[in-house]
Coordinates of C-alpha atoms and ligand atoms in Angstrom, one line a residue:
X1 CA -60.7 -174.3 57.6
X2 CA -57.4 -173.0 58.0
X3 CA -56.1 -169.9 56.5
X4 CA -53.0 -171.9 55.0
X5 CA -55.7 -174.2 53.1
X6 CA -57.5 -171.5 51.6
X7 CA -54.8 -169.3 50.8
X8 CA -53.3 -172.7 49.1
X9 CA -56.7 -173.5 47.4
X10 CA -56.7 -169.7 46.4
X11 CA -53.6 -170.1 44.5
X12 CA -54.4 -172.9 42.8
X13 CA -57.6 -171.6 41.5
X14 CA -55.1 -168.8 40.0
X15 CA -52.8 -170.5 38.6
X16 CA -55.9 -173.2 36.9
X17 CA -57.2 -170.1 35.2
X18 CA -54.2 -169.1 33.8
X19 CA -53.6 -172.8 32.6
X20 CA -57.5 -172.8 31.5
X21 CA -56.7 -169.8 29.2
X22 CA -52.9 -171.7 27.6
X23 CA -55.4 -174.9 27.1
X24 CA -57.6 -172.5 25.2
X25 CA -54.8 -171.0 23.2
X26 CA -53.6 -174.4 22.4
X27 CA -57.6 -175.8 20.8
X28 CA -57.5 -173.2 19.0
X29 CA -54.1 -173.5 17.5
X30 CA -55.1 -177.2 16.8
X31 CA -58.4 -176.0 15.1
X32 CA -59.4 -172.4 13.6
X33 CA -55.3 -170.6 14.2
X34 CA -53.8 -169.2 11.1
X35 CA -51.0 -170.5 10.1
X36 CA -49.2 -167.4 10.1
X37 CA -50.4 -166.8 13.6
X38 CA -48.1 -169.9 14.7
X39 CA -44.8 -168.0 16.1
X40 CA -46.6 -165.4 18.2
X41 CA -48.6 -168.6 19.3
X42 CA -45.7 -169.9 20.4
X43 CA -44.5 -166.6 22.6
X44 CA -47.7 -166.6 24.2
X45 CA -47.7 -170.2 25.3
X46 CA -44.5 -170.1 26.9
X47 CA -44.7 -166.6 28.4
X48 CA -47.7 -168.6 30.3
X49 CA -46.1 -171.6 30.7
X50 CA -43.5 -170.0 32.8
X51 CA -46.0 -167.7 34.6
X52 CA -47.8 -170.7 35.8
X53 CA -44.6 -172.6 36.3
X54 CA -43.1 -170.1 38.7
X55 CA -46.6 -169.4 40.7
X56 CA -47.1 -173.3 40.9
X57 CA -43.8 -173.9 42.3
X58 CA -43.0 -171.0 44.1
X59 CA -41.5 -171.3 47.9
X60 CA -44.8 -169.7 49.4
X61 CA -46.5 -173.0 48.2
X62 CA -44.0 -175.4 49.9
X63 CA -44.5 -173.2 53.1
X64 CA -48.5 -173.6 52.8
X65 CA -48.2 -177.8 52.0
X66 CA -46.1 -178.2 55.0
X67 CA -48.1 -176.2 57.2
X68 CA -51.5 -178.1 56.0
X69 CA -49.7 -180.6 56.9
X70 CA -48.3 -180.3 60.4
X71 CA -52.5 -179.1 61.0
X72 CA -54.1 -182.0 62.7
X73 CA -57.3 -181.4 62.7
X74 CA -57.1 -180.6 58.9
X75 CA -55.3 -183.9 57.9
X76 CA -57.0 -186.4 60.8
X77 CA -59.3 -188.2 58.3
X78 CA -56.6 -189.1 55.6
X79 CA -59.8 -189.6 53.2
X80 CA -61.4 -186.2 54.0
X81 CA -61.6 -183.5 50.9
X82 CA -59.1 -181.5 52.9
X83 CA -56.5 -183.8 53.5
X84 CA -57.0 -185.7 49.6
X85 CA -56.2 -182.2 48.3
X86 CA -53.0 -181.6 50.9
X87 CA -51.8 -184.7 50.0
X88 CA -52.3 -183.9 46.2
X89 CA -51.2 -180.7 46.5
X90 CA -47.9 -182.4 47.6
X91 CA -47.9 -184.8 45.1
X92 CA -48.0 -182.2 42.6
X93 CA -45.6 -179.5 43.9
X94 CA -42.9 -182.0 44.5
X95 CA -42.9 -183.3 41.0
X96 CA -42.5 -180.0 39.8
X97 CA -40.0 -178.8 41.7
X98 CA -37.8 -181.7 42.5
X99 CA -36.3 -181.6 38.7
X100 CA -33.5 -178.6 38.7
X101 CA -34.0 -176.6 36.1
X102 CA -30.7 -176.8 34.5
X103 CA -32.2 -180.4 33.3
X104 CA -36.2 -179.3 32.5
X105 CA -34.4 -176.9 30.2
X106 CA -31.7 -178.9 28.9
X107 CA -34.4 -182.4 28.3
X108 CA -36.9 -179.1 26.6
X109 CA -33.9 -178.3 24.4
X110 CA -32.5 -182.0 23.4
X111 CA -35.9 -183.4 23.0
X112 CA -37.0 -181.0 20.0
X113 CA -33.6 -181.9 18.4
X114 CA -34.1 -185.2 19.0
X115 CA -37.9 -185.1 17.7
X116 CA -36.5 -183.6 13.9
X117 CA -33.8 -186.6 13.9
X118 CA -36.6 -189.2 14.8
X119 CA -38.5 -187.6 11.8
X120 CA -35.9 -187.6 9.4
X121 CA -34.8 -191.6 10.4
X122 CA -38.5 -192.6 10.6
X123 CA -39.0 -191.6 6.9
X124 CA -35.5 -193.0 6.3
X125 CA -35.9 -195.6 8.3
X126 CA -32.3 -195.6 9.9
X127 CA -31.8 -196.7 13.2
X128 CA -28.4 -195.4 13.5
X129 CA -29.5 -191.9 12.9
X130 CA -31.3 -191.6 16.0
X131 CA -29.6 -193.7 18.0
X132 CA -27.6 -190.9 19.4
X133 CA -30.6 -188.7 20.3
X134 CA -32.3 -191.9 21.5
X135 CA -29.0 -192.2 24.4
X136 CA -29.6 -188.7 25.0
X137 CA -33.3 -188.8 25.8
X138 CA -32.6 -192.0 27.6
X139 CA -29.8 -190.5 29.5
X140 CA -31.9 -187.7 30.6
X141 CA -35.0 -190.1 31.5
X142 CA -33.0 -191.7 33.8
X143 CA -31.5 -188.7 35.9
X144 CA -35.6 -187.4 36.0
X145 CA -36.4 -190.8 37.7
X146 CA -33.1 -190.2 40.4
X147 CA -33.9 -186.7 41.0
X148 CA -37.6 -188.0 41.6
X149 CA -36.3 -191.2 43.1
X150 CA -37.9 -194.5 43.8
X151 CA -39.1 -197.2 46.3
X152 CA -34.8 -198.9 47.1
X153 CA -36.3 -201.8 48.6
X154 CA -38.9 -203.4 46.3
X155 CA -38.8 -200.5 43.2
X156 CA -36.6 -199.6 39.8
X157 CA -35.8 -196.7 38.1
X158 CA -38.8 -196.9 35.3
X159 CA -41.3 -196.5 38.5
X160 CA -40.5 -192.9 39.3
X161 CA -41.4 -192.2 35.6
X162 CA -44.4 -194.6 35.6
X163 CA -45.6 -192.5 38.8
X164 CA -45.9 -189.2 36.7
X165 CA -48.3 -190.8 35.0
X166 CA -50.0 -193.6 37.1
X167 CA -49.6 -192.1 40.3
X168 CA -48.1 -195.2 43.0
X169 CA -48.1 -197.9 40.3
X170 CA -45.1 -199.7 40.3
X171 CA -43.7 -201.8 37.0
X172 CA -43.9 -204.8 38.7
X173 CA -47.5 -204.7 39.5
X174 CA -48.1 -204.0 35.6
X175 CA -45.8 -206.9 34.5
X176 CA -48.3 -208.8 36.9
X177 CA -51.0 -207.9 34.7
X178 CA -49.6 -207.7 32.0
X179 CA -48.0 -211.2 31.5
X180 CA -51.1 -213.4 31.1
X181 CA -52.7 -210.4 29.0
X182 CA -49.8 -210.8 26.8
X183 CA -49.6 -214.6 26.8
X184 CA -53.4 -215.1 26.4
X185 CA -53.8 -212.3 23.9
X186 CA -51.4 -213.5 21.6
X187 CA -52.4 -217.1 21.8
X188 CA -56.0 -215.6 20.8
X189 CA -55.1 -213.4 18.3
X190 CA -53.3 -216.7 16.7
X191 CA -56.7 -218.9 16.7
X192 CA -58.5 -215.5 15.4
X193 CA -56.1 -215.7 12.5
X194 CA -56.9 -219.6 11.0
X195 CA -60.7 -218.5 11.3
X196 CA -63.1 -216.4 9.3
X197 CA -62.2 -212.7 9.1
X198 CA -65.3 -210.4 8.9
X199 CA -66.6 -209.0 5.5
X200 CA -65.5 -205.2 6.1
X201 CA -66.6 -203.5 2.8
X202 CA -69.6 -202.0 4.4
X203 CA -66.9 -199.7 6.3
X204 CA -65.8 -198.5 2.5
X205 CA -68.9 -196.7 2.0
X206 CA -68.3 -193.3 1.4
X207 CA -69.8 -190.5 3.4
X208 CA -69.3 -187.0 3.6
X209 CA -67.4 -185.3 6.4
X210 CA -70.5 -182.9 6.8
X211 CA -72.7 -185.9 7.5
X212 CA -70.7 -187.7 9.5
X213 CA -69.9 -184.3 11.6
X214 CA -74.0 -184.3 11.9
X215 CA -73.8 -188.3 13.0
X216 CA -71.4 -187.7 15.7
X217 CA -73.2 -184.6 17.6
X218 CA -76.4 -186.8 17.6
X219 CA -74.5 -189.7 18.8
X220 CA -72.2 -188.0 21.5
X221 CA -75.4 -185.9 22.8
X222 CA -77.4 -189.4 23.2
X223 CA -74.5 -190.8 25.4
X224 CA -75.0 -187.7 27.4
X225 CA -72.1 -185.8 26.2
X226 CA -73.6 -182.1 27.3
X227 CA -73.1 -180.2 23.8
X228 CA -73.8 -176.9 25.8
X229 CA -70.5 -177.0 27.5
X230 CA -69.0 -178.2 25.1
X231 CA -68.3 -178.2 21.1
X232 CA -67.0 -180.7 18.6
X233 CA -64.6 -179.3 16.1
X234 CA -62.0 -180.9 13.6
X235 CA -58.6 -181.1 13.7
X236 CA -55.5 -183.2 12.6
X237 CA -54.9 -185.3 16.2
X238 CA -57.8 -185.9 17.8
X239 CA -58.1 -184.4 21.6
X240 CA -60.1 -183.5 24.4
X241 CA -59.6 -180.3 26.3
X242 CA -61.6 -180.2 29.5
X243 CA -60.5 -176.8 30.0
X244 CA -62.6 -175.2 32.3
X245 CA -66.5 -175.9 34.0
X246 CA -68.8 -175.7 31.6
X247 CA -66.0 -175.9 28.5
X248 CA -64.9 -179.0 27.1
X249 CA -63.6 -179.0 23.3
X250 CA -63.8 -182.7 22.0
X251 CA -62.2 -182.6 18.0
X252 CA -62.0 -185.4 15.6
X253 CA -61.1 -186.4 11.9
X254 CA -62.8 -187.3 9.3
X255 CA -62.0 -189.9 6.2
X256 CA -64.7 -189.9 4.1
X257 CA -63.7 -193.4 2.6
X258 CA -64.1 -194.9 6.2
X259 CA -67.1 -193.0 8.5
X260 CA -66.2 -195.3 11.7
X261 CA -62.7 -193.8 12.0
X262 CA -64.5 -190.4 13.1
X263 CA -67.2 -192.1 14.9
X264 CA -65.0 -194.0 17.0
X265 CA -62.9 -191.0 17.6
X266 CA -65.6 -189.2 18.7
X267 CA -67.0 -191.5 20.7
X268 CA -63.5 -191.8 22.3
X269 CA -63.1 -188.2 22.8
X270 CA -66.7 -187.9 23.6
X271 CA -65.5 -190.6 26.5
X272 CA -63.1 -188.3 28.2
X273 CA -65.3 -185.4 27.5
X274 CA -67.9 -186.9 29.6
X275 CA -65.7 -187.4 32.2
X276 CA -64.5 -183.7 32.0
X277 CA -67.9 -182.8 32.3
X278 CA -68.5 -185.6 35.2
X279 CA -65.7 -184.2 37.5
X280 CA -66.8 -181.2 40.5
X281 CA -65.0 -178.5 38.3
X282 CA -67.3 -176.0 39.9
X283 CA -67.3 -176.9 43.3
X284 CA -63.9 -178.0 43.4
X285 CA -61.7 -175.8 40.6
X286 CA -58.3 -175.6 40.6
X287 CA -58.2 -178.4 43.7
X288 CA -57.0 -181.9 43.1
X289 CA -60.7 -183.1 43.7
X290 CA -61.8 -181.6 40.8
X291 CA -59.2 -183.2 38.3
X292 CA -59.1 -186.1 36.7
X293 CA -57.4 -189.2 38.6
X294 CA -54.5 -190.8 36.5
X295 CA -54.3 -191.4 32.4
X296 CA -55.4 -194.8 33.2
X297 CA -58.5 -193.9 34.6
X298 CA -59.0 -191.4 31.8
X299 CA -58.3 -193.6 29.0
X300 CA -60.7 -196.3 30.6
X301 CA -63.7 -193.9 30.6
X302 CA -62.9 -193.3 26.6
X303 CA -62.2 -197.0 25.7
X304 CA -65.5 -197.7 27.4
X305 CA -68.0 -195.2 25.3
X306 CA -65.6 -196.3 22.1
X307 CA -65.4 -200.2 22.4
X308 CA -67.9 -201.7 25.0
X309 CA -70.6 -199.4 24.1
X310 CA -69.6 -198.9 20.6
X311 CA -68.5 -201.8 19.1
X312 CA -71.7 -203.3 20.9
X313 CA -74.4 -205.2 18.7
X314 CA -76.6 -203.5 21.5
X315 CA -75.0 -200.1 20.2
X316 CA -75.7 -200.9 16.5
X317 CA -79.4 -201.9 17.4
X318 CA -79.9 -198.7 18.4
X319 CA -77.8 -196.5 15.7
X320 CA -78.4 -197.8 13.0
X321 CA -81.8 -197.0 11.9
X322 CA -80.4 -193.0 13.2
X323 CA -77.3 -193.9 11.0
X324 CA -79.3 -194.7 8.0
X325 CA -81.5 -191.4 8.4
X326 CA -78.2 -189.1 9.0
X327 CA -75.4 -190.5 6.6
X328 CA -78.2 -191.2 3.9
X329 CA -78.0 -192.6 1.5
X330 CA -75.4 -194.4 2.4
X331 CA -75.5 -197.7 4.5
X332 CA -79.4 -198.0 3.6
X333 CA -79.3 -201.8 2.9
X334 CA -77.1 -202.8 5.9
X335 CA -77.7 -204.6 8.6
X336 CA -77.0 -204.2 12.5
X337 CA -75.4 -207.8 12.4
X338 CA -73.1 -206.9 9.3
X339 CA -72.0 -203.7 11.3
X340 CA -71.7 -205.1 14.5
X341 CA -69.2 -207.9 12.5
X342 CA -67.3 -205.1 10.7
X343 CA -66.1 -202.9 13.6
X344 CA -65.1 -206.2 15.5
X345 CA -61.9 -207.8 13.6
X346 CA -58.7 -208.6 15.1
X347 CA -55.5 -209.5 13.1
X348 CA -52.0 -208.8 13.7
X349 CA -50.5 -205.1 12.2
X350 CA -47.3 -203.4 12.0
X351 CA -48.5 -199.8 13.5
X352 CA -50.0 -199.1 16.7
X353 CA -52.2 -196.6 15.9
X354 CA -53.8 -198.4 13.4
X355 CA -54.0 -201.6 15.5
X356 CA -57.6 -203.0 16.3
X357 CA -59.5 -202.9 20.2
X358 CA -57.5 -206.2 21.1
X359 CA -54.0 -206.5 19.1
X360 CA -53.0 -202.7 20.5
X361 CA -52.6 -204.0 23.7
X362 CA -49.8 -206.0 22.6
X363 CA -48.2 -203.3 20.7
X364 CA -48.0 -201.7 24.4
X365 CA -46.6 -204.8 25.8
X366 CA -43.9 -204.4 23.4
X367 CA -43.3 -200.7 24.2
X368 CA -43.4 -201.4 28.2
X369 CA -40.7 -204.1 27.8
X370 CA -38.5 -202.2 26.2
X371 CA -38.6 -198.7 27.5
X372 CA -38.7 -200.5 31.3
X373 CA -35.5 -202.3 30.3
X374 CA -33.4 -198.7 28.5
X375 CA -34.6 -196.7 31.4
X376 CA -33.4 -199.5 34.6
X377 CA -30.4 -199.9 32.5
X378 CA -30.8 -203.8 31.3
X379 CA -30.8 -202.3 27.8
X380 CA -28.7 -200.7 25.7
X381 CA -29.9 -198.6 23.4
X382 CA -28.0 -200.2 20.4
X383 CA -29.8 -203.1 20.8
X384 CA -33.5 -201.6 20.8
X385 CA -34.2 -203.1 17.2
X386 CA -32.8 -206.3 17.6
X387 CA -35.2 -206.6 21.0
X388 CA -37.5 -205.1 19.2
X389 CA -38.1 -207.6 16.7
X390 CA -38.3 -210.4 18.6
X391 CA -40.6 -209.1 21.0
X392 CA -43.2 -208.0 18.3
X393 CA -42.7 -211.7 17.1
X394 CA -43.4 -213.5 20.2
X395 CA -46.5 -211.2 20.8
X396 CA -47.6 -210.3 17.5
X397 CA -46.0 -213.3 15.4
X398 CA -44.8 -210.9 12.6
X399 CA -41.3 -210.5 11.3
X400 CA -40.9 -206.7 11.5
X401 CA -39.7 -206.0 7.4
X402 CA -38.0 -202.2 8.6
X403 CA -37.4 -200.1 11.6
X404 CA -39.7 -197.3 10.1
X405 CA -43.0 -199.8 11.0
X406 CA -40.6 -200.7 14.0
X407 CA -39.1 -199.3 16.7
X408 CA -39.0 -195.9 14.5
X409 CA -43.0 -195.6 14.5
X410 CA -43.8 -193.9 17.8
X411 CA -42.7 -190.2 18.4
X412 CA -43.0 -190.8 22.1
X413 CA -39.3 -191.5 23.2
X414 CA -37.9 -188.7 20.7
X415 CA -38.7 -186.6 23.4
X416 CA -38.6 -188.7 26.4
X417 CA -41.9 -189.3 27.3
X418 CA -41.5 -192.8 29.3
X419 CA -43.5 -194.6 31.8
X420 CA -46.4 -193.1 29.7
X421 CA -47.2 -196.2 27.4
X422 CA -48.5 -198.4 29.5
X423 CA -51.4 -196.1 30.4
X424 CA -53.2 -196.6 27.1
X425 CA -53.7 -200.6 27.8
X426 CA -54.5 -199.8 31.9
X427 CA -57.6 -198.2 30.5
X428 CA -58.8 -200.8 28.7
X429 CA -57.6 -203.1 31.5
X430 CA -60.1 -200.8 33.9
X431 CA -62.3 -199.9 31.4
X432 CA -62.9 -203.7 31.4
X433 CA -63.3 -204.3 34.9
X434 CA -65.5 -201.6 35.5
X435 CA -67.9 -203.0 32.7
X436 CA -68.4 -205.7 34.7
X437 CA -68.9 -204.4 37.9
X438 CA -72.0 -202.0 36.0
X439 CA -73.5 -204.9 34.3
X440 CA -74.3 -206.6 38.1
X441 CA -75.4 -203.4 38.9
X442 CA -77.4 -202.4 36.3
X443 CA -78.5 -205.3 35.1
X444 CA -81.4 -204.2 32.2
X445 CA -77.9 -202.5 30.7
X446 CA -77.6 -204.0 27.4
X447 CA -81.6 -203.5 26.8
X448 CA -81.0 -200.0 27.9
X449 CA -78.0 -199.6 25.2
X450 CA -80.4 -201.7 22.7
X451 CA -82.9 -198.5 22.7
X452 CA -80.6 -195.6 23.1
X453 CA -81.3 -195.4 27.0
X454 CA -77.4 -194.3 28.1
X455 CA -78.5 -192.2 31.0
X456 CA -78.2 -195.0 33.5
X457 CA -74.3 -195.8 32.8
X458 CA -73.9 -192.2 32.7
X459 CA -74.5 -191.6 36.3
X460 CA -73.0 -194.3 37.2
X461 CA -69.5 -193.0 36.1
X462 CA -70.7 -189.9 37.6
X463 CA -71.5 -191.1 40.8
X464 CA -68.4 -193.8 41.1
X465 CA -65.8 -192.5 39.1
X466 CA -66.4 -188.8 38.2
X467 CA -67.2 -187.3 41.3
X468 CA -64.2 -188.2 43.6
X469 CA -61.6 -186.6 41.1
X470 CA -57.7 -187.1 43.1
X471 CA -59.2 -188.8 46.3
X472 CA -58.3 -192.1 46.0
X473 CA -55.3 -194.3 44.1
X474 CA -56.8 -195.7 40.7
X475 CA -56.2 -199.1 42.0
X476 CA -57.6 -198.2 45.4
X477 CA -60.8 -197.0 43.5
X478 CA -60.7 -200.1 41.3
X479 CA -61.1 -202.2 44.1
X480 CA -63.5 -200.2 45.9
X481 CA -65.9 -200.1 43.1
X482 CA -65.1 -203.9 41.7
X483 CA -64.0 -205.5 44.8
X484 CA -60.8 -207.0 43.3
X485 CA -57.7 -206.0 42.0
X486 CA -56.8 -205.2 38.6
X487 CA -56.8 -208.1 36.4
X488 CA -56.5 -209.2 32.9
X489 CA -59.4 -211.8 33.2
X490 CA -62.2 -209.3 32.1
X491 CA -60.7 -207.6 29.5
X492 CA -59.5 -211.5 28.2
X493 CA -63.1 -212.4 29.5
X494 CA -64.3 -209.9 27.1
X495 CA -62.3 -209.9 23.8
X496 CA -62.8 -213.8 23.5
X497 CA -66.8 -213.6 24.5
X498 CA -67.4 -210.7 21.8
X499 CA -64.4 -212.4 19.2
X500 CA -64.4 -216.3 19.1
X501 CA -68.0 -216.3 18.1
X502 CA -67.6 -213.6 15.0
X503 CA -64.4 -215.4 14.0
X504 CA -66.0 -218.9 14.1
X505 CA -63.2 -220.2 15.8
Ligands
ZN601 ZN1 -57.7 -191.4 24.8

């Protein structure tokens, strides 16, 4: 090993300890911080913000990247740890430092601004308000994708924000997916809607939050969420924190008037909390083979504990008899069959984050259309409700009645976050494909789920997806481990196998 490497890896390590601590101070602001403790919060999380800022993007880093690289021995197997973390390493220090700082500061400055106004026309609900702050944020999304730049031949401007996210994905390989997701989805969601919704009032019972707190620990520690490295606490926006090895803080909500909003939030978090736990955190801390691989990736291993696991009639088989003891007396007459139909309905809604397993993906479809076309420029701001009308009614076939359940819902483009949306519907996309792919390979899998066996799947992500952190592409390591491209087909496969049936259609 070369003494550039480890003084690099050194470094890193550093600077990952110092980002372990902020991610610390920023649980516990979201959980047990005292309100009056919330501007000296704020002091400490930017005095650390810029102290891992400058060390992460200091010119004694470039110098160590480009010597790693001109080693050959170091970088002559391109799939080697060495040269996945070199390449990494450069992924990572060129984001960060090819955005001048004039502009970081000046998109930090406008995009809290820009946030308050997006409150104030949300609750209004008055486009015109934002509008304004919306051509700002849009103005400055576009000169982050030039300073970051993009493929000139065969690329637009939206993929140099897509690749902060995704890393290599390109907007035209997710409009390849995404277009007969969208077209078959909607045409789905249609038939859902002239057949027989599921009787939900089984959901209304109400539980207390201590109970259901007592529920999820049993549940996330059967899926082999390891509860001695990590904790569950409560909080308003549900998070995981995979902070450090051996320390990952999962939180959730409850609503006592509707126990599976927690559950499922818990099983979601609990998703990306195993995965936290699944990386090489010890072996590899602070390198790019430790971390996790994209959002895409991320949100797959969550959508997959949440909605093929948990909206399983395996699942229910399993749970409920443990529900029945736990949350008792409630739920003591149902039945797994009644459950299993309850968590499974589709119908068309106005807000995202209340949208059921299949209808959110079109809600992103909607979002990726539009922030695609304002960020290449085919868009003009002005015109975001008017597009965004009609292109909620051709996927969703509702007439939007207000631009608060509109284009005003999401906070995301107040401050600029773009290229980030389509994430959320990659991981149910791999999340999908990778269910698949472990039913062939396990095949006693659903009897497994059936009696609470989860151990099986468990090391599977470990041993497929966990373990190789940064060192491949996520569409390089879908291929590998599926042995196709990502497609729609199994998600579609999927949503239609589990909904038709319940639906009677
Ligand atoms: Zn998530």
């Amino acid at each position: 090993m070369t003494k550039a490497y480890e003084e690099l890896c050194e470094a890193a390590r550093q600077w990952h300890h110092l980002e372990s601590v902020a991610h610390l101070a920023s649980w516990d602001q979201e959980t047990y911080m005292p309100a009056g403790a919330a501007s000296a919060r704020a002091e400490q999380m930017s005095a650390l913000a810029a102290i891992v800022h400058d060390r992460q993007t200091s010119p004694r880093i470039g110098e160590l990247i480009a010597a790693c690289e001109e080693d050959a021995d170091l970088m002559s197997d391109p799939s080697s740890p060495q040269a996945s973390n070199v390449r990494e390493f450069r992924r990572d220090y060129d984001l960060e430092t090819k955005l001048p700082k004039e502009l970081v500061e000046e998109a930090a400055r406008t995009g809290s601004q820009s946030q308050q106004v997006w409150k104030e026309a949300r609750e209004k609900s008055d486009f015109a308000l934002f509008e304004p702050w919306l051509e700002k944020m849009v103005d400055i999304a576009r000169r982050k994708a030039a300073c970051y730049g993009w493929d000139s031949v065969d690329g637009e401007a939206y993929d140099a924000l897509l690749n902060v996210y995704e890393p290599g994905l390109k907007a035209k390989e997710v409009e390849r997916i995404f277009t007969p997701l969208g077209e078959r989805l909607a045409e789905l969601v249609a038939r859902l809607g002239s057949g027989t919704a599921p009787d939900t009032s089984i959901l209304g019972t109400e539980i207390p939050a201590g109970a259901q707190h007592e529920f999820g620990l049993f549940v996330l520690e059967h899926l082999g969420f390891d509860l001695s490295s990590g904790r569950l606490d409560t909080t308003t926006h549900p998070f995981c924190s995979g902070m450090a090895s051996g320390d990952t803080r999962l939180t959730t909500r409850y609503r006592e008037e509707r126990f599976t909003d927690a559950l499922y939030g818990t099983m979601h978090e609990g998703g990306h909390g195993i995965y936290e736990q699944g990386l090489l955190k010890a072996e590899h801390f602070g390198e790019p083979l430790g971390n996790s691989i994209s959002l895409g990736i991320h949100e797959s291993q969550s959508r997959m504990w949440e909605n093929a696991v948990g909206r399983s009639r395996e699942f229910w088989t399993w749970a409920l008899p443990h529900a029945q003891r736990i949350l008792a007396p409630a739920l003591s007459g149902a039945t797994v069959d009644e459950l299993y139909r309850a968590v499974n309905t589709a119908s068309a809604s106005f807000i995202r984050v209340e949208a059921d397993e299949a209808t959110y993906n079109l809600h992103i479809m909607v979002r990726f259309e539009i922030e695609r076309a304002i960020t290449n420029g085919d868009l003009a701001v002005a015109d975001v409700p008017v597009v965004w009308n009609d292109t909620f009614k051709k996927y969703l076939g509702l007439d939007v009645p207000d631009d608060r359940r509109g284009c005003l819902q999401d906070v995301h483009w107040s401050f600029g976050l773009m290229g980030y949306f389509p994430t959320y519907c990659l991981g149910n996309l791999y999340a999908a494909q990778l269910w698949e792919t472990i039913h062939e390979q396990i095949p006693d899998l659903s009897g497994q789920i059936s009696s609470g066996e989860f151990g099986a799947l468990k090391e599977w992500l470990n041993a497929n997806v966990h373990r190789h952190g940064r060192r491949y592409r996520a569409s390089e390591l879908c291929e590998m481990l599926t042995g196709r491209s990502l497609s729609a087909e199994p998600l579609l496969r999927q949503l239609e196998g589990k909904l038709a049936p319940i639906y009677e259609v």
